[in-house]
Short mmCIF file of C-alpha atoms in Angstrom, two decimals:
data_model
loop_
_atom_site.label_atom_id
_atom_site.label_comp_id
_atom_site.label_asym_id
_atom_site.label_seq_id
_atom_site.Cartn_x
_atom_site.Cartn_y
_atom_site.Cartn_z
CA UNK I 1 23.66 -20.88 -15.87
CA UNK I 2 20.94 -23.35 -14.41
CA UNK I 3 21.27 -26.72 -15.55
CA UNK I 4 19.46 -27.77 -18.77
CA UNK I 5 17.49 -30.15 -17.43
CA UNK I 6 15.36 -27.22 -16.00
CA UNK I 7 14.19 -26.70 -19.91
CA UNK I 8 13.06 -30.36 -20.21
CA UNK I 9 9.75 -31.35 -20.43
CA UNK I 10 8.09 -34.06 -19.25
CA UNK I 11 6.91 -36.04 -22.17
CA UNK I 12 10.65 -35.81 -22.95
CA UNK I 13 9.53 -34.24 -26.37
CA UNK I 14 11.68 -30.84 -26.45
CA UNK I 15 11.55 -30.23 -30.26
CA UNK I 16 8.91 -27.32 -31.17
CA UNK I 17 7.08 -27.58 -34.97
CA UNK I 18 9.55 -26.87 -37.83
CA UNK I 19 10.28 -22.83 -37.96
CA UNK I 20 9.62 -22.01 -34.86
CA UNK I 21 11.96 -19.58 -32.96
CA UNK I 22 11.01 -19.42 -29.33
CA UNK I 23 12.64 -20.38 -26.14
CA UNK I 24 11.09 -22.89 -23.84
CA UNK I 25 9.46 -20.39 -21.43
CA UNK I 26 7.28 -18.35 -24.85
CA UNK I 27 6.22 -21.80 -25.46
CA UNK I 28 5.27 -22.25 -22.19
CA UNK I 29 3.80 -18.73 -21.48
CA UNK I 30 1.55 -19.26 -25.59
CA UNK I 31 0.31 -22.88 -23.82
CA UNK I 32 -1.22 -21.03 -20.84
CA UNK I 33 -2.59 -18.06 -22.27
CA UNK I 34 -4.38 -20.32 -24.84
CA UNK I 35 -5.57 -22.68 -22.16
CA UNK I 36 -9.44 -23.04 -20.93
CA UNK I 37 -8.18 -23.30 -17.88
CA UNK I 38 -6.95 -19.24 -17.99
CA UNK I 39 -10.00 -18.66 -20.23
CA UNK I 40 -12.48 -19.52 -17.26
CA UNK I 41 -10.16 -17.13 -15.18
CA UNK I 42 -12.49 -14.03 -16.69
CA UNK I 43 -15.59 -15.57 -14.62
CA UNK I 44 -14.00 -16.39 -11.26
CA UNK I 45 -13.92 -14.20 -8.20
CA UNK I 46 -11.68 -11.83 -7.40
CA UNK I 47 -12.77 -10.37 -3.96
CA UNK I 48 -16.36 -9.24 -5.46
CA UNK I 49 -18.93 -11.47 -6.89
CA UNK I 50 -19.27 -12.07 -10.82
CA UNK I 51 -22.05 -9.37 -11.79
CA UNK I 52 -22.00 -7.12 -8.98
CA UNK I 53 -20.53 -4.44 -11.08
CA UNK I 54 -18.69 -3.49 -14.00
CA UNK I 55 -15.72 -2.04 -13.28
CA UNK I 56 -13.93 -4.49 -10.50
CA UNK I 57 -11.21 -6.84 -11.28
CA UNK I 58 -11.51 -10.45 -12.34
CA UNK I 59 -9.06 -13.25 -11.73
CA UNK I 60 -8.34 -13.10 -15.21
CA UNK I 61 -7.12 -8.96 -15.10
CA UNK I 62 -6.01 -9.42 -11.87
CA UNK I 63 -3.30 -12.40 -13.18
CA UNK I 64 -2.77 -9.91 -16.51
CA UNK I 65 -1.55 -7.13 -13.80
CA UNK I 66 0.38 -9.38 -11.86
CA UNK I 67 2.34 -10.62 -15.77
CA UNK I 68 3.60 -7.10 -15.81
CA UNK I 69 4.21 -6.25 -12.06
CA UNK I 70 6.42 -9.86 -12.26
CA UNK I 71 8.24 -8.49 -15.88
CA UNK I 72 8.91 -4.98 -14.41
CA UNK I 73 10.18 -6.35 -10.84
CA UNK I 74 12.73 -8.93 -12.92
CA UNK I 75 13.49 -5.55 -14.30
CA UNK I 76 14.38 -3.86 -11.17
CA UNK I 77 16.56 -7.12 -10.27
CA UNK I 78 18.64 -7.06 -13.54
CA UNK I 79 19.93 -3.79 -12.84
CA UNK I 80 20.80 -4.60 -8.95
CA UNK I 81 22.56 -7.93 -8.93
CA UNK I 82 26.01 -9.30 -10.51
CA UNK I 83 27.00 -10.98 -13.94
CA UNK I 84 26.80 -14.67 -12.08
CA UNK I 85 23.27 -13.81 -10.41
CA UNK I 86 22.32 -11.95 -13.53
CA UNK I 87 22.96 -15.54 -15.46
CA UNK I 88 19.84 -17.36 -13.48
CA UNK I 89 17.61 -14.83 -13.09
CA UNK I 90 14.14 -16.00 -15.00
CA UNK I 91 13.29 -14.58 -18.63
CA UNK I 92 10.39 -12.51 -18.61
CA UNK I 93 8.21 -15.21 -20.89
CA UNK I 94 9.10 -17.39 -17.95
CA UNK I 95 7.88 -14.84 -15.55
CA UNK I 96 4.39 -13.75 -17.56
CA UNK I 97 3.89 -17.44 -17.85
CA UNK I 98 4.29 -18.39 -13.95
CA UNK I 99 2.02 -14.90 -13.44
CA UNK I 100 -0.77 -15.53 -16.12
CA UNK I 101 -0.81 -19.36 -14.68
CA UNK I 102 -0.51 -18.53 -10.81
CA UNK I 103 -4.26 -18.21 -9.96
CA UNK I 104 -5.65 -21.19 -13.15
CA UNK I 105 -6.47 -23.62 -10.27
CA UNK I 106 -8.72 -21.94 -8.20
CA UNK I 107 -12.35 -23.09 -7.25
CA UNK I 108 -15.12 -21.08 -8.27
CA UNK I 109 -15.99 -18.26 -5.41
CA UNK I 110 -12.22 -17.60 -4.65
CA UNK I 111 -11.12 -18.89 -0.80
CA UNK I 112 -14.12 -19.05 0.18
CA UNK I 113 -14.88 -22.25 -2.31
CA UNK I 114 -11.61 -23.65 -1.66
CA UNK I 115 -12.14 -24.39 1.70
CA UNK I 116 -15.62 -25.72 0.89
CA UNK I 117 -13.99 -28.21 -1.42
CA UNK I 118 -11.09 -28.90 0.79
CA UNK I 119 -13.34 -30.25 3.58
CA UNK I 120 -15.51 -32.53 1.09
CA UNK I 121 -12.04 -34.34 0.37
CA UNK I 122 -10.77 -34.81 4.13
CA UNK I 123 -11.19 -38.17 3.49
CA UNK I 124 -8.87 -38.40 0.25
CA UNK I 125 -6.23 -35.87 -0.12
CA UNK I 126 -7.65 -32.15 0.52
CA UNK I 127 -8.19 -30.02 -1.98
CA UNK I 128 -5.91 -26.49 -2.20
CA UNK I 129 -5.75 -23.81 -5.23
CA UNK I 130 -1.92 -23.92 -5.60
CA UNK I 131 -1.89 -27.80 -5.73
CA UNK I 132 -4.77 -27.77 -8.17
CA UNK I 133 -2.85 -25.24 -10.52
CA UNK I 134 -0.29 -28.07 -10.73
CA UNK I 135 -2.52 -30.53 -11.61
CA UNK I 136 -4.14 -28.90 -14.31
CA UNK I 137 -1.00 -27.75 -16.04
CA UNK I 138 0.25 -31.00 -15.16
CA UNK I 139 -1.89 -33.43 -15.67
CA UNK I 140 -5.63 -32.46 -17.33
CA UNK I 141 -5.02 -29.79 -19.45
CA UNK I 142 -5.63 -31.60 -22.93
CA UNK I 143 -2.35 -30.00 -25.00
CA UNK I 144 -1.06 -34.22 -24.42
CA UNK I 145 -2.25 -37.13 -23.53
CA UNK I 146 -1.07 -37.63 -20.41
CA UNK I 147 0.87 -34.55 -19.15
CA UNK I 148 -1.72 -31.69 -19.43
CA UNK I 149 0.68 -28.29 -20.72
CA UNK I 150 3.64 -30.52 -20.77
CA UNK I 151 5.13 -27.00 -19.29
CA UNK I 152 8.95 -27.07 -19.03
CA UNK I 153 10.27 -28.49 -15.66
CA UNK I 154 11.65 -24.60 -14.48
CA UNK I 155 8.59 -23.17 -15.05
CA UNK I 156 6.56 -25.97 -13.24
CA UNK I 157 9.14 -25.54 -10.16
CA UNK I 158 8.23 -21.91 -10.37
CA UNK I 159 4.58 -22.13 -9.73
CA UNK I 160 5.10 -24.75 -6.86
CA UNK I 161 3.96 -21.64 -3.84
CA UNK I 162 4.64 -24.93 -1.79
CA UNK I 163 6.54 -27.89 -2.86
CA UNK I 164 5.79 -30.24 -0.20
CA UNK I 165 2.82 -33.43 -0.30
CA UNK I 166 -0.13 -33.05 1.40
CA UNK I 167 -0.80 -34.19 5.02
CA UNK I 168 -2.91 -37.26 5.53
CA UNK I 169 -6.11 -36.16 6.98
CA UNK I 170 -8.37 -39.28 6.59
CA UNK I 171 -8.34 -39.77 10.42
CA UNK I 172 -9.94 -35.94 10.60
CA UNK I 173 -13.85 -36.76 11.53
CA UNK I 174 -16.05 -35.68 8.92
CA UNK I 175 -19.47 -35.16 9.58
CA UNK I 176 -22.75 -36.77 7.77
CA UNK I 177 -24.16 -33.37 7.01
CA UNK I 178 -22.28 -30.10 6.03
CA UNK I 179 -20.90 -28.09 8.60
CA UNK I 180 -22.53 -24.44 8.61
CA UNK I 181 -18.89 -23.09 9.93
CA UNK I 182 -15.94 -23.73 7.83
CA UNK I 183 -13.18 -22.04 9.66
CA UNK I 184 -11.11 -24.94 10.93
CA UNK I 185 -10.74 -26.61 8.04
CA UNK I 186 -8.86 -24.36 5.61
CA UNK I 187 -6.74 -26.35 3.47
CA UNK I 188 -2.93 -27.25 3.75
CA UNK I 189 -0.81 -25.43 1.36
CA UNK I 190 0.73 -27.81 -0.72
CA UNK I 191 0.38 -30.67 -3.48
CA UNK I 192 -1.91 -33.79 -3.81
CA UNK I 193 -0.40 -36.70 -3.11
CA UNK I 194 -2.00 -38.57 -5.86
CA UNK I 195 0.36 -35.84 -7.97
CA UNK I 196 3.43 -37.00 -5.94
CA UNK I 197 5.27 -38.47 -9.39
CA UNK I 198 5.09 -34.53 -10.70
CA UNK I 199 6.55 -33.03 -7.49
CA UNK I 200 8.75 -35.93 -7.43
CA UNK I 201 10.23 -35.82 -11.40
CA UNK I 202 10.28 -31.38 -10.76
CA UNK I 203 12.50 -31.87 -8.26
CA UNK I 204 14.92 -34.27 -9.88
CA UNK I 205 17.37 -31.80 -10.84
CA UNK I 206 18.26 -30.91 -7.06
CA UNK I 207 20.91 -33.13 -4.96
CA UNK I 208 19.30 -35.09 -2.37
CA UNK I 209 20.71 -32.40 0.02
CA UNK I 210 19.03 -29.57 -1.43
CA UNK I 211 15.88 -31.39 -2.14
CA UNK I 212 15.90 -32.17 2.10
CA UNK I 213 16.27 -28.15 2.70
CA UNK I 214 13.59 -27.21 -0.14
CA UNK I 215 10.97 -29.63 1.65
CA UNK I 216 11.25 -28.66 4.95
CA UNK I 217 7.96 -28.46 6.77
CA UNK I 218 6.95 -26.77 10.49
CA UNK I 219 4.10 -29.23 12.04
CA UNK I 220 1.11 -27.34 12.50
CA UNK I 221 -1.89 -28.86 15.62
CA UNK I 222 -4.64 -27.36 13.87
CA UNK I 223 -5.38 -26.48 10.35
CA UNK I 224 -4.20 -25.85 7.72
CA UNK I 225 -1.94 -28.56 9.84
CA UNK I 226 1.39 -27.82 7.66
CA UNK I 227 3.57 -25.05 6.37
CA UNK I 228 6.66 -25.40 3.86
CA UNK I 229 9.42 -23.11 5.05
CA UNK I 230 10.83 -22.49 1.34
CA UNK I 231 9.82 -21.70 -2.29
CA UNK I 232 12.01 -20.87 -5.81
CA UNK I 233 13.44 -17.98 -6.68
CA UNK I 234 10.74 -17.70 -9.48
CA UNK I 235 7.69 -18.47 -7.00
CA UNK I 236 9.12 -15.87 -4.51
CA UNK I 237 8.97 -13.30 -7.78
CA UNK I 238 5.75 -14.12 -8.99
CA UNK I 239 4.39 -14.30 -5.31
CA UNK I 240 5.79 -10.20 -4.74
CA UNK I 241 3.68 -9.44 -8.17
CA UNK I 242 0.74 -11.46 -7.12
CA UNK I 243 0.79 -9.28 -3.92
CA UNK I 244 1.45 -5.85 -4.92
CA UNK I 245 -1.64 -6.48 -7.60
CA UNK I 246 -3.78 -7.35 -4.74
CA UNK I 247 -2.73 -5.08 -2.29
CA UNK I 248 -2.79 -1.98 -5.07
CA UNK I 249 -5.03 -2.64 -7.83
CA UNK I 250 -7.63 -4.44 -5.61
CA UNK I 251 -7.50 -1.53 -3.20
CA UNK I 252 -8.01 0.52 -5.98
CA UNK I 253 -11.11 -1.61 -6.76
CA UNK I 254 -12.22 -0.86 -3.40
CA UNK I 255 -11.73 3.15 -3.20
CA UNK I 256 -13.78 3.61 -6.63
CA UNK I 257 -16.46 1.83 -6.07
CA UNK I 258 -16.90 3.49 -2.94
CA UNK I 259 -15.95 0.18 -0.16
CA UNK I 260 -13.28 2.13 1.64
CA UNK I 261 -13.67 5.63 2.74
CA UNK I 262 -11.31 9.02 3.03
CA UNK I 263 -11.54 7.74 6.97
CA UNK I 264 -11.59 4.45 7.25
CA UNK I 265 -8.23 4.68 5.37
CA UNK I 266 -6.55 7.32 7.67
CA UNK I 267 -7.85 5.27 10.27
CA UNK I 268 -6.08 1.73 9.40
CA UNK I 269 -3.02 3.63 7.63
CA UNK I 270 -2.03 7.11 9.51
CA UNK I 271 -0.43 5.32 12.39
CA UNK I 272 1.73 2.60 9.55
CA UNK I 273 2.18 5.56 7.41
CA UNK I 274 3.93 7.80 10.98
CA UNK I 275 6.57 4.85 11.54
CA UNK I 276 8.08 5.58 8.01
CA UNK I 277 11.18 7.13 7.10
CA UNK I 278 10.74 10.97 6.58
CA UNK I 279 10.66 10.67 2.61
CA UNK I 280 8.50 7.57 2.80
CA UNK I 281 6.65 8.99 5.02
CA UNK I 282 5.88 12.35 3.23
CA UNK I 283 5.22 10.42 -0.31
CA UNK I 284 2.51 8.02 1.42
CA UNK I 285 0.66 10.65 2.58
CA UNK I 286 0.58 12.16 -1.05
CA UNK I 287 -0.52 9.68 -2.27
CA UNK I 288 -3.40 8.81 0.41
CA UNK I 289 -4.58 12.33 -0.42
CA UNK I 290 -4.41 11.57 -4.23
CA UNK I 291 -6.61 8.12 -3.73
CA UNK I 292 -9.48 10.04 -2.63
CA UNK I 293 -9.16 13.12 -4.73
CA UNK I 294 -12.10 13.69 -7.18
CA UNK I 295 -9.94 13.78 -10.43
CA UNK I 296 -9.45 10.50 -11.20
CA UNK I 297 -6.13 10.80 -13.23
CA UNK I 298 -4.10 11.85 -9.94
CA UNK I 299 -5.61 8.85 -8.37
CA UNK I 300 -4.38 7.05 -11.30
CA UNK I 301 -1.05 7.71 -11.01
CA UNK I 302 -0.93 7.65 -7.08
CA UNK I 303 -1.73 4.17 -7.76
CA UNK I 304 1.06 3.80 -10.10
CA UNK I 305 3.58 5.61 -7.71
CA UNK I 306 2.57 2.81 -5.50
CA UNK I 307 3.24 0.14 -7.78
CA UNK I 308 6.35 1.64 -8.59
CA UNK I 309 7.40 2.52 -5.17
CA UNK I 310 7.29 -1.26 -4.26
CA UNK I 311 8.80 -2.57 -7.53
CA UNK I 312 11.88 -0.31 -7.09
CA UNK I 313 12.59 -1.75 -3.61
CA UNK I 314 12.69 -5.85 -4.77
CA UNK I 315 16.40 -6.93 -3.86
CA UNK I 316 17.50 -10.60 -4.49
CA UNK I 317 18.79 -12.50 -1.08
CA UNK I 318 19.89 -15.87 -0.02
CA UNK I 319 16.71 -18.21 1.61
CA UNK I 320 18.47 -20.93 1.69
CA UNK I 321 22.37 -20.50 2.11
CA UNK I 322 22.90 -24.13 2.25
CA UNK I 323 21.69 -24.98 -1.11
CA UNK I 324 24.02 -25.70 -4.31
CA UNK I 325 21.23 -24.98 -6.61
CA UNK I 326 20.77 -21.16 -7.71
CA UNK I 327 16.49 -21.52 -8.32
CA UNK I 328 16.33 -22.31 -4.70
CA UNK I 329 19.10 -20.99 -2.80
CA UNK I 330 18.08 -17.40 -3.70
CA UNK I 331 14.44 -15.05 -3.35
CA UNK I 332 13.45 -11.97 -4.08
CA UNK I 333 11.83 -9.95 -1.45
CA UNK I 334 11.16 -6.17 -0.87
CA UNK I 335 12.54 -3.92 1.38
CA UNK I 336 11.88 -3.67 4.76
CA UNK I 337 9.50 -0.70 4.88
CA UNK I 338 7.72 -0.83 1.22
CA UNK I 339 7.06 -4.43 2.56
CA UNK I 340 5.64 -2.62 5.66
CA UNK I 341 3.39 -0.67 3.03
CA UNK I 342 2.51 -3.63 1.20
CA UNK I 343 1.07 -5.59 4.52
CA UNK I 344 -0.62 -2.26 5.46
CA UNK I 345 -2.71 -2.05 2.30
CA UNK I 346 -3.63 -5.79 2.13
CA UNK I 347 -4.63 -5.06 5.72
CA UNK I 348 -6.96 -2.65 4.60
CA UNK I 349 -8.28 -4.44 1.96
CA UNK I 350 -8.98 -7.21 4.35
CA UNK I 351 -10.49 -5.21 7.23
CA UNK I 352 -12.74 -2.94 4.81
CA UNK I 353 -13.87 -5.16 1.87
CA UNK I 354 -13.31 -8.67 2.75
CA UNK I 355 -14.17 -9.16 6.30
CA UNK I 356 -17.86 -7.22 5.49
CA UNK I 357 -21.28 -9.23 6.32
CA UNK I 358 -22.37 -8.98 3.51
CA UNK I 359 -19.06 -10.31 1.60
CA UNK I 360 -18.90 -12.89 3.95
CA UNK I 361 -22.49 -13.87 4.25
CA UNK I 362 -22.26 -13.86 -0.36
CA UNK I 363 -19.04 -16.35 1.02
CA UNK I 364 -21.33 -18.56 3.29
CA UNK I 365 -24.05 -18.95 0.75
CA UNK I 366 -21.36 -19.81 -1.77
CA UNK I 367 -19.72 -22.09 0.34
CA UNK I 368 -22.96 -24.41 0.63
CA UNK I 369 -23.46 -24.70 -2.69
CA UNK I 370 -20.45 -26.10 -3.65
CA UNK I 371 -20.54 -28.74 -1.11
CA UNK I 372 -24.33 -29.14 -2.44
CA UNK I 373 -23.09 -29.70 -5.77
CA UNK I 374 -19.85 -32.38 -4.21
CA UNK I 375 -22.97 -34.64 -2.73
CA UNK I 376 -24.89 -34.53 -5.36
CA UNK I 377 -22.70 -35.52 -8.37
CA UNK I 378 -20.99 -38.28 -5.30
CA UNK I 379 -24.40 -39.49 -4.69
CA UNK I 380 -25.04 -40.90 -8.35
CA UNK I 381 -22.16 -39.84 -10.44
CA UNK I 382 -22.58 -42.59 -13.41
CA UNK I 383 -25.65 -40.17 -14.15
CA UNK I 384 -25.42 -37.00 -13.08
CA UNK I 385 -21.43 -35.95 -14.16
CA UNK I 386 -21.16 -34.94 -17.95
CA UNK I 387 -20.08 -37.70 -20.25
CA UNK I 388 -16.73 -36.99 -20.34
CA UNK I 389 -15.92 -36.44 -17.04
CA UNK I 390 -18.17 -39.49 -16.01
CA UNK I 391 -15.20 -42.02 -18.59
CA UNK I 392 -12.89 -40.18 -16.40
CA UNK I 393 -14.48 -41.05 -13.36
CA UNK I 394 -14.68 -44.77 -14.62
CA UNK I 395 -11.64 -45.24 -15.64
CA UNK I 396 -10.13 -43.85 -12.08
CA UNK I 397 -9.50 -46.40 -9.10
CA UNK I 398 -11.63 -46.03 -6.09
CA UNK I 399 -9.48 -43.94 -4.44
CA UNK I 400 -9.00 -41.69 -7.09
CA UNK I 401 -12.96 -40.78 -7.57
CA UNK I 402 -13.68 -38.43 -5.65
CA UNK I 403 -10.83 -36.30 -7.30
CA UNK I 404 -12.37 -36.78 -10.70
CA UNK I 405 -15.60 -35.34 -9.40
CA UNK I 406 -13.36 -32.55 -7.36
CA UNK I 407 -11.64 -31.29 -10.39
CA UNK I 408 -15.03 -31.45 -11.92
CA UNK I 409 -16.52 -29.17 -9.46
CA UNK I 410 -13.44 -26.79 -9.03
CA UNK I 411 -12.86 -25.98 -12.84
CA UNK I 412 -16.13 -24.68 -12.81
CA UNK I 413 -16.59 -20.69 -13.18
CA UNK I 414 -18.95 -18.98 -10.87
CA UNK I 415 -21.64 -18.37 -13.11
CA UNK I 416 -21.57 -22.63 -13.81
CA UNK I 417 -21.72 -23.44 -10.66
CA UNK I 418 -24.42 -21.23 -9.53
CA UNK I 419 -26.38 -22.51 -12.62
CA UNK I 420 -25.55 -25.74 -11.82
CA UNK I 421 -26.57 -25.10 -8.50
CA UNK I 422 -30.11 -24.41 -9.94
CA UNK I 423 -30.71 -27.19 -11.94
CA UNK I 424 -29.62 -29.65 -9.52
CA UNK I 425 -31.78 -27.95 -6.56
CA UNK I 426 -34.36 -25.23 -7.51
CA UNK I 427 -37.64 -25.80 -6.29
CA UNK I 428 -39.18 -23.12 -8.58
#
């Protein structure tokens, strides 16, 4: 069983109000679900813009999906692996609650905004979606005082993608006005360093051994600069369900509202879908017919053959062989070719919805106005920040101001900013 100080929390308050029945992770999972921080989730960017239509996916139904792809592939694992794996495998409240939290601290306008912020705090710590997530369960979310959700210390450790600091990039040059390309400066996945006392007190649990192993970096010479090698068993689960909802249920997006055609699929897929087994093979191409078909209930369950056909194949293996601790040592991952599937339809996704002008010029104009909105509330922020946030920003020390106005700026929705955007700006 994994050790109990995985359950802990970090105010050290574990007792829950008088009659109440549920385990650490419901707790955990109710905290999130009733947060403003997942309530904002309904107006950020998926892949399409807020308002562009009404049938696409949000972040919030996208991170819904991904709750019960996570539940149904812990599923699959219960019935594969043996009575001492079986014993550490997460609960699914644990799993919905690392699944319905996974996306809460991403910027307004998806990627696109996160590298936009990221380069407006070169000179003090970055800014990156995963590391923000921690921070606001963490740290800002107002459930305490001073430790945001006060989520238990397993479930924290399973929404660290990458539990490694942040490189020091205030020697990067930064330029006096914006740059119009963005490119080289996508963030570094990992955590703030001014949240190092978080990563530090999650990782307690772990021998100073395994803790050496879990952090282990590769050097990057260009950005994002650094990669962490490893991740917990319950990130590498709630990773496969963030994937499979993307690479399904956005392509799905994509095929009904008429962004990928009959041939632009056979022509990014036939050749992927020819290297498969014979069985494989044969059920792909039923179900590529069955996409595209007018009647939309057999493209409704193609899409859940999919999802099934990639649940089915998650098997449990060691990561990290060395490790004494169970949450790291092991990861889920699919098999070989429904992982092969997987890559192809994110490909496609990429290639046919993401990577369009017009996406990407929506991106660039996007991109601007969140570094608009960075020098503008830096420029005077003792009048121009709300009143709340502007205590916040007086209270922090000089190094810590610019992340005040940052996780200002980044809990915004995409309909604030752009109104923000307006008022700060509009000519007319």
């Amino acid at each position: 069983m994994p050790h109990p100080l995985w359950s802990e929390r970090r105010s050290g308050i574990s007792n829950s109000r008088p009659g109440d029945q549920r385990t650490p992770w419901q707790r955990d999972r109710a905290r999130i679900l009733h947060s403003a921080a997942f309530r904002r989730l309904q107006s950020k960017t998926q892949i399409l813009g807020i308002g562009q239509n009404d049938f696409y996916r949000t972040r919030l139904t996208h991170s819904l999906e991904a709750a019960q792809i996570g539940t149904g592939l812990v599923s699959q694992l219960r019935s594969k692996v043996d009575a001492a794996q079986l014993a550490f495998l997460p609960e699914d409240s644990l799993m919905e609650a690392l699944c319905l939290a996974h996306d809460i601290g991403h910027p307004p306008f998806g990627h696109g905004g996160e590298t936009a912020l990221n380069y407006k705090m070169l000179h003090a710590g970055g800014f990156e979606g995963n590391g923000q997530t921690l921070r606001i369960v963490a740290k800002l979310e107002p459930y305490t005082l001073q430790h945001g959700m006060d989520l238990s210390r397993r479930t924290l450790l399973g929404l660290l993608k990458y539990p490694v600091l942040q490189p020091d990039l205030r020697h990067e040059v930064v330029a006096a006005t914006n740059p119009l390309n963005l490119t080289p400066w996508k963030p570094a996945k990992a955590i703030f360093a001014a949240d190092a006392d978080i990563l530090t007190w999650i990782l307690a649990p772990l021998s100073e051994a395994d803790r050496s192993l879990f952090q282990s970096t590769d050097t990057l010479d260009k950005s994002p600069y650094l990669k962490s090698r490893y991740k917990s068993l319950d990130a590498s689960i709630m990773e496969l369900a963030d994937d499979i909802a993307y690479g399904v249920h956005d392509l799905e997006d994509a095929i009904v509202l008429g962004n990928i055609s009959q041939t632009q699929w056979q022509q990014h897929t036939q050749a992927n879908w020819d290297a498969l087994p014979g069985e494989l093979r044969q059920l792909m191409q039923q179900i590529s017919a069955a996409l595209f078909c007018h009647q939309h209930h057999l493209r409704k369950d193609a899409i859940g053959s999919l999802v099934n056909l990639l649940i089915s194949s998650v098997t449990l293996y060691e990561a990290l062989p060395q490790a004494q601790e169970p949450l790291i040592r092991y990861n889920a991952a699919l098999a070989a070719a429904p992982q092969a599937i997987l890559h192809c339809l994110k490909q496609v996704v990429y290639r046919c919805v993401i990577s369009k002008p017009e996406i990407q010029q929506s991106r660039f104009r996007c991109q601007n106005m969140l570094m608009a909105l960075f020098d503008a509330f830096s420029s005077d922020p003792s009048r121009l920040l709300p009143a709340n946030t502007q205590q916040r920003w007086s209270d922090a020390p000089d190094e810590l101001k610019p992340r005040v106005i940052c996780d200002y700026i980044s809990g915004m929705t995409d309909d604030y900013a752009e109104h923000m955007y307006r008022r700060l700006y509009a000519t007319v």
